[in-house]
Tab-separated table of C-alpha atoms and ligand atoms in Angstrom:
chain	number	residue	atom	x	y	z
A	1	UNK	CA	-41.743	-21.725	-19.214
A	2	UNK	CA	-44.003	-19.753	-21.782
A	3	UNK	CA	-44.043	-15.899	-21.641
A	4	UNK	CA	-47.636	-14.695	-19.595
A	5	UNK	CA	-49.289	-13.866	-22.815
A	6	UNK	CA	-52.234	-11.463	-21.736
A	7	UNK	CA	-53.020	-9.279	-25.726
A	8	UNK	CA	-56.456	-9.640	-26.742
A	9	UNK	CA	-55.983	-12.456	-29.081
A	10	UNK	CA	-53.935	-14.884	-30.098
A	11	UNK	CA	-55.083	-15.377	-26.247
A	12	UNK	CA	-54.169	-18.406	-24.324
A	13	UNK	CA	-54.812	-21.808	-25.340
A	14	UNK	CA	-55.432	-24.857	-23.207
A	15	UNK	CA	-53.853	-27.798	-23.177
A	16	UNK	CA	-56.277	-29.757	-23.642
A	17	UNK	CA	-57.308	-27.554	-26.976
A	18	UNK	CA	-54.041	-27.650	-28.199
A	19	UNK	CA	-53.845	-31.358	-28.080
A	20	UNK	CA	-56.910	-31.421	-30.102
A	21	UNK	CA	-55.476	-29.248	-32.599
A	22	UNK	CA	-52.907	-31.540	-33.315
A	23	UNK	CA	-54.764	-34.648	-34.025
A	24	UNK	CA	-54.051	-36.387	-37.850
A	25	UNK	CA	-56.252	-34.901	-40.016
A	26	UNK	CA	-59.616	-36.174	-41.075
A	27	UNK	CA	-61.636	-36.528	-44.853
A	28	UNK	CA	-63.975	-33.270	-44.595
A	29	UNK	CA	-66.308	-35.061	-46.869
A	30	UNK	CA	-66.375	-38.203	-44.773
A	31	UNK	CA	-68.734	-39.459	-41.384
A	32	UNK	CA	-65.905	-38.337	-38.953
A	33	UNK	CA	-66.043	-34.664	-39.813
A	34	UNK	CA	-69.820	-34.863	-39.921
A	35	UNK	CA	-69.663	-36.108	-36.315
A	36	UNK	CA	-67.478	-33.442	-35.218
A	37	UNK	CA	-69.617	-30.807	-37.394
A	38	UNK	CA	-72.502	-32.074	-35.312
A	39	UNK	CA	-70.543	-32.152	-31.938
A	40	UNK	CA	-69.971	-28.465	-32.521
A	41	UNK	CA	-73.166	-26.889	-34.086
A	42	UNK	CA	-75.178	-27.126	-30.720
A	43	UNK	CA	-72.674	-25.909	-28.618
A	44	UNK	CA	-72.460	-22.731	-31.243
A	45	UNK	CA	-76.000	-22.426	-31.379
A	46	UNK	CA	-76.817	-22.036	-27.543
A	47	UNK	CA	-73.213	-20.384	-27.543
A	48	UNK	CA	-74.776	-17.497	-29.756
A	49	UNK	CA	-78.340	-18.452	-28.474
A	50	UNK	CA	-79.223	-18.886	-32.074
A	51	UNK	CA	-81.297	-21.820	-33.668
A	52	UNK	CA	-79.668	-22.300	-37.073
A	53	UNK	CA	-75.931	-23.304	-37.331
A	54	UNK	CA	-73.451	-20.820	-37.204
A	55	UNK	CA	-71.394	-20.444	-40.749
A	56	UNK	CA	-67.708	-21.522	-39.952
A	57	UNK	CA	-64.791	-19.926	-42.424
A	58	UNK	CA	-60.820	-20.445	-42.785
A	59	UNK	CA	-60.356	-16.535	-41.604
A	60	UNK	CA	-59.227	-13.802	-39.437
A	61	UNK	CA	-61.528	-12.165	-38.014
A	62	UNK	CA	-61.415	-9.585	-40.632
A	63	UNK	CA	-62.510	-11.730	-43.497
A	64	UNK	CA	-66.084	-12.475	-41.640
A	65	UNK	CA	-66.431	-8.681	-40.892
A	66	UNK	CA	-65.912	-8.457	-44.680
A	67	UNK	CA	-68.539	-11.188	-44.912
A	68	UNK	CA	-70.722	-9.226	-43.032
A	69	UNK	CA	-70.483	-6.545	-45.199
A	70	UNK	CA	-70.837	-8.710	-48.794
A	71	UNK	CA	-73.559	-10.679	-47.939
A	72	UNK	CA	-75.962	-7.705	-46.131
A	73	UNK	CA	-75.718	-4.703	-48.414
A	74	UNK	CA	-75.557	-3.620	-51.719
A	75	UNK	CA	-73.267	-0.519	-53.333
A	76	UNK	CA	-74.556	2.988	-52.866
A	77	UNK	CA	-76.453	1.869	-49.429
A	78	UNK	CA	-76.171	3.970	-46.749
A	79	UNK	CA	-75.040	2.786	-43.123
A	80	UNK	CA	-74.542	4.123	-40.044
A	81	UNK	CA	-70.880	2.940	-38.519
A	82	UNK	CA	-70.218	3.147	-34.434
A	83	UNK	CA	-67.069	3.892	-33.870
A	84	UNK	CA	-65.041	3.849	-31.005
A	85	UNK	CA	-61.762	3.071	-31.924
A	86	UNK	CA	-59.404	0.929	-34.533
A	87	UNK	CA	-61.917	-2.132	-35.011
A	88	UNK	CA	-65.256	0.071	-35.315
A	89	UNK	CA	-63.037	2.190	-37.985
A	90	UNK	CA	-62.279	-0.733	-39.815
A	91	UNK	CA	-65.898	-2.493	-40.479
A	92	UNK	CA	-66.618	1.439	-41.600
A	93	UNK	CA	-63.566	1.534	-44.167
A	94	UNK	CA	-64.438	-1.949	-45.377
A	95	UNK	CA	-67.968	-0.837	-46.042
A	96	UNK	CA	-67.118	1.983	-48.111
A	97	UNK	CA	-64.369	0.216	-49.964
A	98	UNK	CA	-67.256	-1.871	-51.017
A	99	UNK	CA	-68.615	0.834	-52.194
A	100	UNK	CA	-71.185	1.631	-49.414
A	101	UNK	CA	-72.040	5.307	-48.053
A	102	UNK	CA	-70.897	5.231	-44.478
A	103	UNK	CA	-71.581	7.788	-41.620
A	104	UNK	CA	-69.610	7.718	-38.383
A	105	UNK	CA	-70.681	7.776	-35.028
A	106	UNK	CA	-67.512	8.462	-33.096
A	107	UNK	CA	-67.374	8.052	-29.699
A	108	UNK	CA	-63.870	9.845	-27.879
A	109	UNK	CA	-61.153	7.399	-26.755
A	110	UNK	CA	-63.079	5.319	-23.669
A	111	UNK	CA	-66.476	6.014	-24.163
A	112	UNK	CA	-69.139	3.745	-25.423
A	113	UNK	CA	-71.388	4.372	-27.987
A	114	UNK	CA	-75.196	3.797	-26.573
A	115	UNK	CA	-77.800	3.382	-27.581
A	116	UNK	CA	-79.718	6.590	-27.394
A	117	UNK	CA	-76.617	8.022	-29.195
A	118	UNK	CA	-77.197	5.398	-32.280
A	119	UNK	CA	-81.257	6.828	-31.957
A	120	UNK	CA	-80.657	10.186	-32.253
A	121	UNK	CA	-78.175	10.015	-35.586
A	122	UNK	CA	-80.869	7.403	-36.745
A	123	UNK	CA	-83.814	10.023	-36.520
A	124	UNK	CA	-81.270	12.892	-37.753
A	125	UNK	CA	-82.299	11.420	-41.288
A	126	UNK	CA	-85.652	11.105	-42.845
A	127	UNK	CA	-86.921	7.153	-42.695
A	128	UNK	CA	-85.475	4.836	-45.413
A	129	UNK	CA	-81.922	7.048	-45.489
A	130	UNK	CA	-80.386	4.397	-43.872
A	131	UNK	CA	-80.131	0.602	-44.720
A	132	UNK	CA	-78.214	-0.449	-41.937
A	133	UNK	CA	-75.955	-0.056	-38.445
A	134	UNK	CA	-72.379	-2.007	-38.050
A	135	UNK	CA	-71.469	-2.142	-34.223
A	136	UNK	CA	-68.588	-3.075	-32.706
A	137	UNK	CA	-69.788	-4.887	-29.409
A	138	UNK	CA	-66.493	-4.683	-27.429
A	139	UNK	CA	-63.907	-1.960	-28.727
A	140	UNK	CA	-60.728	-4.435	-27.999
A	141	UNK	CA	-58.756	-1.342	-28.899
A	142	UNK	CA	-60.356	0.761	-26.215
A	143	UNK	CA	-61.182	-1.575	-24.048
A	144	UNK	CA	-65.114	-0.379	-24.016
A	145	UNK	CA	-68.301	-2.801	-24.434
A	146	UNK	CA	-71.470	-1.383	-25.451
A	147	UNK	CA	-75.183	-2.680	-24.734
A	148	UNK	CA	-75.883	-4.692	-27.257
A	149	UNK	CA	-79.394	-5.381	-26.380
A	150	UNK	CA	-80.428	-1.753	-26.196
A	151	UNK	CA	-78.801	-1.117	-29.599
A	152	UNK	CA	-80.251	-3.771	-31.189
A	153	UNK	CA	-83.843	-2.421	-29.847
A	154	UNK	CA	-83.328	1.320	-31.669
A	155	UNK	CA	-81.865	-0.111	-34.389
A	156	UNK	CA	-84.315	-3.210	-35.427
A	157	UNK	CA	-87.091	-1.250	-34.050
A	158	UNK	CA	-86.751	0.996	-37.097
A	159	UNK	CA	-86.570	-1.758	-39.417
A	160	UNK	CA	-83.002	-1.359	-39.878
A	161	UNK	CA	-80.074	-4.395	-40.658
A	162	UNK	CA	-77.773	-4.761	-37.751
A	163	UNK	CA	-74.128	-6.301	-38.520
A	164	UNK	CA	-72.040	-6.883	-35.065
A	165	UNK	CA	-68.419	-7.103	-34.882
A	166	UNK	CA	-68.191	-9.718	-31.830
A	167	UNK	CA	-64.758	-10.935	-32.596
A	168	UNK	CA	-63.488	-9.898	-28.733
A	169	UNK	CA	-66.966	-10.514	-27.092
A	170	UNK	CA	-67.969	-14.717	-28.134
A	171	UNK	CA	-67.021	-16.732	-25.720
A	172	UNK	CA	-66.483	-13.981	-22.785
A	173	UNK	CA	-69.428	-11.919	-22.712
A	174	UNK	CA	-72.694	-12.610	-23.629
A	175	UNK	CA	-75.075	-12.425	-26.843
A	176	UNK	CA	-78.445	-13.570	-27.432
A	177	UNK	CA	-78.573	-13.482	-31.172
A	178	UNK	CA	-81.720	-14.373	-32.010
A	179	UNK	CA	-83.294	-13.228	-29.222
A	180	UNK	CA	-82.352	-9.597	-29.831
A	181	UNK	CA	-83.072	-9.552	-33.431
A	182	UNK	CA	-79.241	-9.064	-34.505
A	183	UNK	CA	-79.165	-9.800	-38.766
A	184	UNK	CA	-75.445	-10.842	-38.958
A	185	UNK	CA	-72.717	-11.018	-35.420
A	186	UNK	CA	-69.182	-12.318	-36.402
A	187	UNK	CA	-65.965	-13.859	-34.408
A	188	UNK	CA	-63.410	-15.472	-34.554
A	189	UNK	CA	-61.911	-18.529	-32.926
A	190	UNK	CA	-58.247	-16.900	-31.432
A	191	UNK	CA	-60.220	-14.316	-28.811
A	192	UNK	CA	-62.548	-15.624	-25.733
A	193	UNK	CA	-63.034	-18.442	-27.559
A	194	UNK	CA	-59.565	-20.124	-26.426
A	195	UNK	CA	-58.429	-21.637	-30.398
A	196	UNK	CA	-55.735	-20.327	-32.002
A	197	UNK	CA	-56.455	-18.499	-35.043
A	198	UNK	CA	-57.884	-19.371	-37.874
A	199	UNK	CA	-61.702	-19.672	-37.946
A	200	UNK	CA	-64.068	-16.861	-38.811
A	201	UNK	CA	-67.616	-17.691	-37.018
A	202	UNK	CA	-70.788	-16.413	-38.876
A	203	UNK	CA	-74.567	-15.834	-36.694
A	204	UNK	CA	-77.033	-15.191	-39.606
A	205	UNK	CA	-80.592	-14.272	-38.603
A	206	UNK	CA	-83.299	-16.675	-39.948
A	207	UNK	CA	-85.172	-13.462	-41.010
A	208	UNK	CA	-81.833	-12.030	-42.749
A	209	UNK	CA	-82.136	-14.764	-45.659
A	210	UNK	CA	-83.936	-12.922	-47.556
A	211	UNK	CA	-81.655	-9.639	-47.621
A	212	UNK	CA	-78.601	-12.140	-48.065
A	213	UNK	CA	-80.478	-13.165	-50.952
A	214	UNK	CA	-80.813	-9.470	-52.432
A	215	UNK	CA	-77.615	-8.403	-51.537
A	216	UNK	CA	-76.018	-6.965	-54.437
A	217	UNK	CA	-72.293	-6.442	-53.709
A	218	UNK	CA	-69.944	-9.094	-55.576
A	219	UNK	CA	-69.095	-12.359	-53.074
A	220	UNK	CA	-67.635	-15.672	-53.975
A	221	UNK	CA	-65.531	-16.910	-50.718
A	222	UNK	CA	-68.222	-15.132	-48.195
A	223	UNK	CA	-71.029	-16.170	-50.207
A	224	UNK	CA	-73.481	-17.103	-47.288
A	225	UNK	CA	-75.885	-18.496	-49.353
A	226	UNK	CA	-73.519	-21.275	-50.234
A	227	UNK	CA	-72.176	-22.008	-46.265
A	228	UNK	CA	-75.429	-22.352	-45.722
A	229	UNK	CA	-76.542	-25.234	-48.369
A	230	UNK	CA	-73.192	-26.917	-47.494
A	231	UNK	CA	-74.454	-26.321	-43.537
A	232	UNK	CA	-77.537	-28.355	-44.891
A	233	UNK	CA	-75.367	-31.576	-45.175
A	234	UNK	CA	-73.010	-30.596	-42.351
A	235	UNK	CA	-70.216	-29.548	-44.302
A	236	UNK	CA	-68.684	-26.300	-45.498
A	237	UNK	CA	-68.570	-25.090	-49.223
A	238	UNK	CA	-64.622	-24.859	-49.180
A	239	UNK	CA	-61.679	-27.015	-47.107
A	240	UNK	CA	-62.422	-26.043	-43.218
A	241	UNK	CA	-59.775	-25.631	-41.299
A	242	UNK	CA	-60.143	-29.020	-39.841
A	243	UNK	CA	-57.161	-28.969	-36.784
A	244	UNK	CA	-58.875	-25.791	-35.632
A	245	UNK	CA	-62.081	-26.847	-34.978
A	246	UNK	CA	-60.988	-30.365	-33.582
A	247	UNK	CA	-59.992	-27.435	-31.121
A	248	UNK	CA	-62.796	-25.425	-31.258
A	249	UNK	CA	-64.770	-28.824	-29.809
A	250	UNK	CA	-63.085	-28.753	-27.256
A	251	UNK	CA	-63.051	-25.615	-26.037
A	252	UNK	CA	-66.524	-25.394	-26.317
A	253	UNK	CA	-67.132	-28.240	-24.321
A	254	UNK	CA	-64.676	-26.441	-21.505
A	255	UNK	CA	-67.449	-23.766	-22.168
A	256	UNK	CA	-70.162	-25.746	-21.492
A	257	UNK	CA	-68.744	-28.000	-18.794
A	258	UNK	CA	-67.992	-24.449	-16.549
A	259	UNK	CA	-71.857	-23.392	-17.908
A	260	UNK	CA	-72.170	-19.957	-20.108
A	261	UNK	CA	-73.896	-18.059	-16.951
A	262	UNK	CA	-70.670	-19.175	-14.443
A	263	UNK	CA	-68.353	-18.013	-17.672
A	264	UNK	CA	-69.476	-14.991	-18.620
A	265	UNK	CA	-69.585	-13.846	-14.568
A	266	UNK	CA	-65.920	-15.284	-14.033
A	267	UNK	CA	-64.951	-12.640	-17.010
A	268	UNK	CA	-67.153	-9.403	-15.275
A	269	UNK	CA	-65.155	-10.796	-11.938
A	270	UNK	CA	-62.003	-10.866	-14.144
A	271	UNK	CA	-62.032	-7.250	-14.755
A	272	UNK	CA	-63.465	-5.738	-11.824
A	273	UNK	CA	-60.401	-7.591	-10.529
A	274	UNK	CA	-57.782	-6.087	-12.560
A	275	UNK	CA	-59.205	-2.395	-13.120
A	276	UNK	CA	-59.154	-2.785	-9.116
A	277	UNK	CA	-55.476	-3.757	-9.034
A	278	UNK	CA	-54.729	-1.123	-11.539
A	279	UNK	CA	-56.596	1.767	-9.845
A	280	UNK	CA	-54.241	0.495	-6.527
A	281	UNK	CA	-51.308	0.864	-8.602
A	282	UNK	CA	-52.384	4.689	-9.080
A	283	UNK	CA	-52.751	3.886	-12.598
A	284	UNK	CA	-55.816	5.662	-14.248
A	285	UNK	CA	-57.976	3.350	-16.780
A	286	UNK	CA	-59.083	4.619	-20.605
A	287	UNK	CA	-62.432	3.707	-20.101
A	288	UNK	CA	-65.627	4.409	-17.488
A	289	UNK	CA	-66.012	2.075	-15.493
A	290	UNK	CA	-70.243	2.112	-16.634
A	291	UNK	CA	-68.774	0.548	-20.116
A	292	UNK	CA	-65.447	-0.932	-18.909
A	293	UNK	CA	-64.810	-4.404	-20.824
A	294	UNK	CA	-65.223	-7.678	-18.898
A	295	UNK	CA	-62.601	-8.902	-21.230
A	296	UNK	CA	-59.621	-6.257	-22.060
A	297	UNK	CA	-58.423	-3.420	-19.588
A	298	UNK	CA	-56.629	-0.356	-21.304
A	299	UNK	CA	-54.681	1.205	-18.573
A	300	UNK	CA	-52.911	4.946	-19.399
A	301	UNK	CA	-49.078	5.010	-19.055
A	302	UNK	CA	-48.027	7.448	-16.585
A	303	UNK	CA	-46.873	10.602	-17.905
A	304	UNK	CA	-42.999	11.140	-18.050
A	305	UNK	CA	-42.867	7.225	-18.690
A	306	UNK	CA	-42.356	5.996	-22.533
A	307	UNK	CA	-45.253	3.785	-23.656
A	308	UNK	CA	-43.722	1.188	-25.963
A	309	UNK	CA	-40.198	1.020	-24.068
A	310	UNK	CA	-42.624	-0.112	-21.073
A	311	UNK	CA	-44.040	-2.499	-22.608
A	312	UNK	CA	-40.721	-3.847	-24.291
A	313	UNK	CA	-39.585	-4.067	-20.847
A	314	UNK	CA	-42.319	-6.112	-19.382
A	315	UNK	CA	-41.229	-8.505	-22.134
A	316	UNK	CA	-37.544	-8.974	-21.994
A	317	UNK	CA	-37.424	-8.656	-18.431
A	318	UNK	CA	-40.463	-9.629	-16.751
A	319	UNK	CA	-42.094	-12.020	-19.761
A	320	UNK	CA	-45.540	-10.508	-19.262
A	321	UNK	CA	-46.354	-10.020	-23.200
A	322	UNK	CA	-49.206	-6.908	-23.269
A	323	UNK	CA	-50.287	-5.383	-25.776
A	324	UNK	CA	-49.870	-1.200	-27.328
A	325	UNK	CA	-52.055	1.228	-27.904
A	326	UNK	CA	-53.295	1.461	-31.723
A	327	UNK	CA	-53.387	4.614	-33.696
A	328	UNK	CA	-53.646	7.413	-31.955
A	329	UNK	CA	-53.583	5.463	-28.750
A	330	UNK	CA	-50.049	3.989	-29.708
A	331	UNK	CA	-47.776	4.781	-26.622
A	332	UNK	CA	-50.271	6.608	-24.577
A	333	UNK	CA	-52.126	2.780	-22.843
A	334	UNK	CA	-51.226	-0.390	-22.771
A	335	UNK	CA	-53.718	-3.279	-23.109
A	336	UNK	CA	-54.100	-6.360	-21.015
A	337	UNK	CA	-56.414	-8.904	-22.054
A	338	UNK	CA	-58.465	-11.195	-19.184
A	339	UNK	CA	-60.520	-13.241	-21.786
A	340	UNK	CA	-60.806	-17.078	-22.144
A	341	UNK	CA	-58.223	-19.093	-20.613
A	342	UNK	CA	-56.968	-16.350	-18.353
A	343	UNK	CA	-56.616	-17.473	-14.340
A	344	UNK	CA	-56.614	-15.208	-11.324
A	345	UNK	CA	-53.174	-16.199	-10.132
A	346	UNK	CA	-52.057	-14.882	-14.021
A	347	UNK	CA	-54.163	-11.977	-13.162
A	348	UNK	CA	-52.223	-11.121	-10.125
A	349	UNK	CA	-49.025	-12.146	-11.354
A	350	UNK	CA	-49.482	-9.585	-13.691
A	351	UNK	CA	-50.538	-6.793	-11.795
A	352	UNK	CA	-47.462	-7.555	-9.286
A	353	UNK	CA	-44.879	-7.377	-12.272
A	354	UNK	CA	-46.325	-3.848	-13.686
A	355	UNK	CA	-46.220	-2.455	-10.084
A	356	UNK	CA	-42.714	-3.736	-10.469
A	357	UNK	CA	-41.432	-2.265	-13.678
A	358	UNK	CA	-43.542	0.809	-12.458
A	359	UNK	CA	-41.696	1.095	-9.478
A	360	UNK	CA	-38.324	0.706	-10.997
A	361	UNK	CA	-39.295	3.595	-12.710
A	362	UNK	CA	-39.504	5.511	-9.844
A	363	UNK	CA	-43.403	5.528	-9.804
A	364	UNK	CA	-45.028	5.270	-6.173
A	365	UNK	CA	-46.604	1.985	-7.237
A	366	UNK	CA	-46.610	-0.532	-4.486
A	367	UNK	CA	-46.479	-4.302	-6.512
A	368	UNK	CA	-48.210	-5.640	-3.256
A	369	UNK	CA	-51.366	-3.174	-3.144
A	370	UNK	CA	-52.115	-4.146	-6.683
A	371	UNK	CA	-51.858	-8.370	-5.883
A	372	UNK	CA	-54.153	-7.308	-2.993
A	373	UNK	CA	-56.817	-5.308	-4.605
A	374	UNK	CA	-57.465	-7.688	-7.187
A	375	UNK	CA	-57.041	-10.751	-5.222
A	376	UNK	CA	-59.968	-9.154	-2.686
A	377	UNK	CA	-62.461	-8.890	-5.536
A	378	UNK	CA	-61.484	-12.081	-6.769
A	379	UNK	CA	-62.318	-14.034	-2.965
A	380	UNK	CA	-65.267	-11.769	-2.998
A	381	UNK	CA	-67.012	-13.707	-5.671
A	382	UNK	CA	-68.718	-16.897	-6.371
A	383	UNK	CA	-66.664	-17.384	-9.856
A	384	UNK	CA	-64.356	-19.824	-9.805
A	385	UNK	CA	-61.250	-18.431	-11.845
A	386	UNK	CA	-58.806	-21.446	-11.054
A	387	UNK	CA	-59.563	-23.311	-13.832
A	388	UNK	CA	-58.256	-23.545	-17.770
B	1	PLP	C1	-59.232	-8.856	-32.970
B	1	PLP	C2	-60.387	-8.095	-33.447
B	1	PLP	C3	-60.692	-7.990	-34.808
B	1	PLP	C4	-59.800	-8.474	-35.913
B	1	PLP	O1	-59.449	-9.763	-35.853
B	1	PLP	P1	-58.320	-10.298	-36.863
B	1	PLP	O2	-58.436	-11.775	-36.626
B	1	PLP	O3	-57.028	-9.715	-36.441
B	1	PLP	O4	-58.704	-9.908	-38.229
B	1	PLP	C5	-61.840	-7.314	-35.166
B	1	PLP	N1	-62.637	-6.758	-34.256
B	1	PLP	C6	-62.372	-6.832	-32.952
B	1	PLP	C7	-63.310	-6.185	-31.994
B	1	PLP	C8	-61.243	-7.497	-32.500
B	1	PLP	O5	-60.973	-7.557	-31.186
């Protein structure tokens, strides 16, 4: 049997997607790839509620957020960066190694960054200052999600670009791209999105043309000015990574087949259900439970207990593979990821095997109450989280 892998991302894959991924490889200039091009595109498009295609990339998730960056700005702007831990700091340090003038909003370990918060710094500066806002929608390293929506309001209602880090978020919880006026959202295939990794995923606004066209900063991989005349015949500029998105096909249809509304509420159910069986554990959680991921939970270790031997243990002992604190955080939570092809039997196997190791510690964690908490919130819904 596999180990219960529960990090945010590589998450689980399905079968049935990794199947897919191994099928013998197809001509990517050919009428096969076009049909699975245009098997995929519409899925993406309602997936990111967007009307043009969505740019596909050979990538980490980093390399689009570098995309983001490259194709929206040019050097000496000046931006305003969210951050609220390890993935907000990095689409701020790869701005300014571009060359860009960045100023942080930094939220404490846990907390979101809102939207009122983004207008104040925003009207701090005279008009024209800034050029643009980079986001992180959810904060896999603190387990936070912000709302999108209400950013996007302050920010495009002064006029402003708007570049979203969605790499945890696709697939789990929702975005309306075009819809809330967002100029460039990025993810990535190895997250909610079930695929393992290997495919950046590009949203470009219809009205963002333009600034991609003015952009200034050097590009020759990211250029999206060339994704998007190869988009124009159904193909990419470059080799795709053709096994991945034979699996990206299919989990989309999986997507689809549950319906986005039923997915995204079986991921809110998903972590109600675990910060529940947590909170019975008498473990306290990193994050308000106002901007608690649907996705990732980032649960505190207990003081007197070591961090990373804790985790090490729920490895070789228990196979429940979690994942560290980053940074500063490193040792202090642990993170357990609930996205994509997570069940609710996984969820409460989990829980049962920290209360375990907790208790073996010595820790008055009862295995049971945790099972129970989360399995009550889990019959107290409509979602369905049997399947994948
Ligand atoms: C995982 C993640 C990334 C980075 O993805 P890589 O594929 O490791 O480059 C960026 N942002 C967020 C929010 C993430 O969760």
């Amino acid at each position: 049997m596999d180990d219960l892998l529960m990090i945010p991302g590589p998450t689980q894959v399905p079968e049935a997607v990794r199947l897919a991924v191994s099928r013998q490889m197809i001509n990517h200039r050919g009428p096969l790839f076009t049909t699975l091009y245009n098997e995929i595109q519409p899925r993406l498009r309602r997936l990111f509620g967007s009307r043009d295609d969505i740019l596909i990339f050979p990538s980490a998730g980093t390399g689009v957020m570098e995309s983001a960056i490259v194709n929206l700005f040019s050097p000496g702007d000046r931006v305003l960066a969210c951050v609220m831990g390890e993935f907000g700091e990095r689409f701020a340090r790869i701005a300014e190694v571009f060359g860009l003038q960045v100023d942080r909003l930094v939220t404490e370990a846990g907390k979101a960054c809102t939207a009122e918060m983004v207008a104040e710094r925003l009207d701090a500066q005279p008009k024209g200052v800034y050029k643009g806002v980079l986001v992180t929608h959810n904060e896999t390293s603190t387990a936070v999600t912000i709302e999108l929506e209400a950013v996007a309001r302050e920010v495009k209602g002064r006029g402003l670009l708007l570049a979203v880090d969605a790499v945890s978020s696709v697939g789990g919880i929702e975005v309306r791209c075009d819809e809330w006026g967002i100029d460039v959202l990025v993810t990535s295939s190895q997250k909610a999105l079930m695929t393992p990794p290997g495919l950046g995923l590009v949203y470009v606004n219809p009205q963002a043309w333009p600034v991609v066209e003015g952009a200034k900063l050097p590009r020759f991989y990211w250029d999206y000015r060339k994704a998007r005349a190869s988009a124009a015949k159904s193909q990419t500029p470059y080799t795709p990574a053709v096994g991945l998105w034979f699996g990206l096909s299919v989990a989309l249809r999986m997507i689809e087949d549950e319906g986005l509304a039923a997915v995204y509420r079986r991921h809110q159910v998903m972590g109600r259900a675990f910060r529940a069986g947590v909170g019975a554990l008498g473990l306290r959680l990193l994050a308000d439970e106002s901007s608690a991921s649907p996705v990732v939970t980032a649960v505190c270790v207990p003081e007197g207990l070591d961090g990373s031997a804790f985790i090490r243990e729920l490895r070789e002992k228990h196979r429940l593979v979690v994942a560290g604190g980053q940074g500063a955080l490193s040792g202090k939570i642990f993170r357990v990821a609930h996205m994509g092809a997570v069940t609710g039997e996984q969820l409460i196997e989990a829980l049962r095997i920290i209360g375990r190791a907790l208790s073996g510690h010595g820790l008055a964690a009862d295995p049971e109450a945790g099972a129970a908490a989360a399995r009550n919130v889990l019959a107290g819904s409509t979602a369905d989280t049997t399947r994948v």
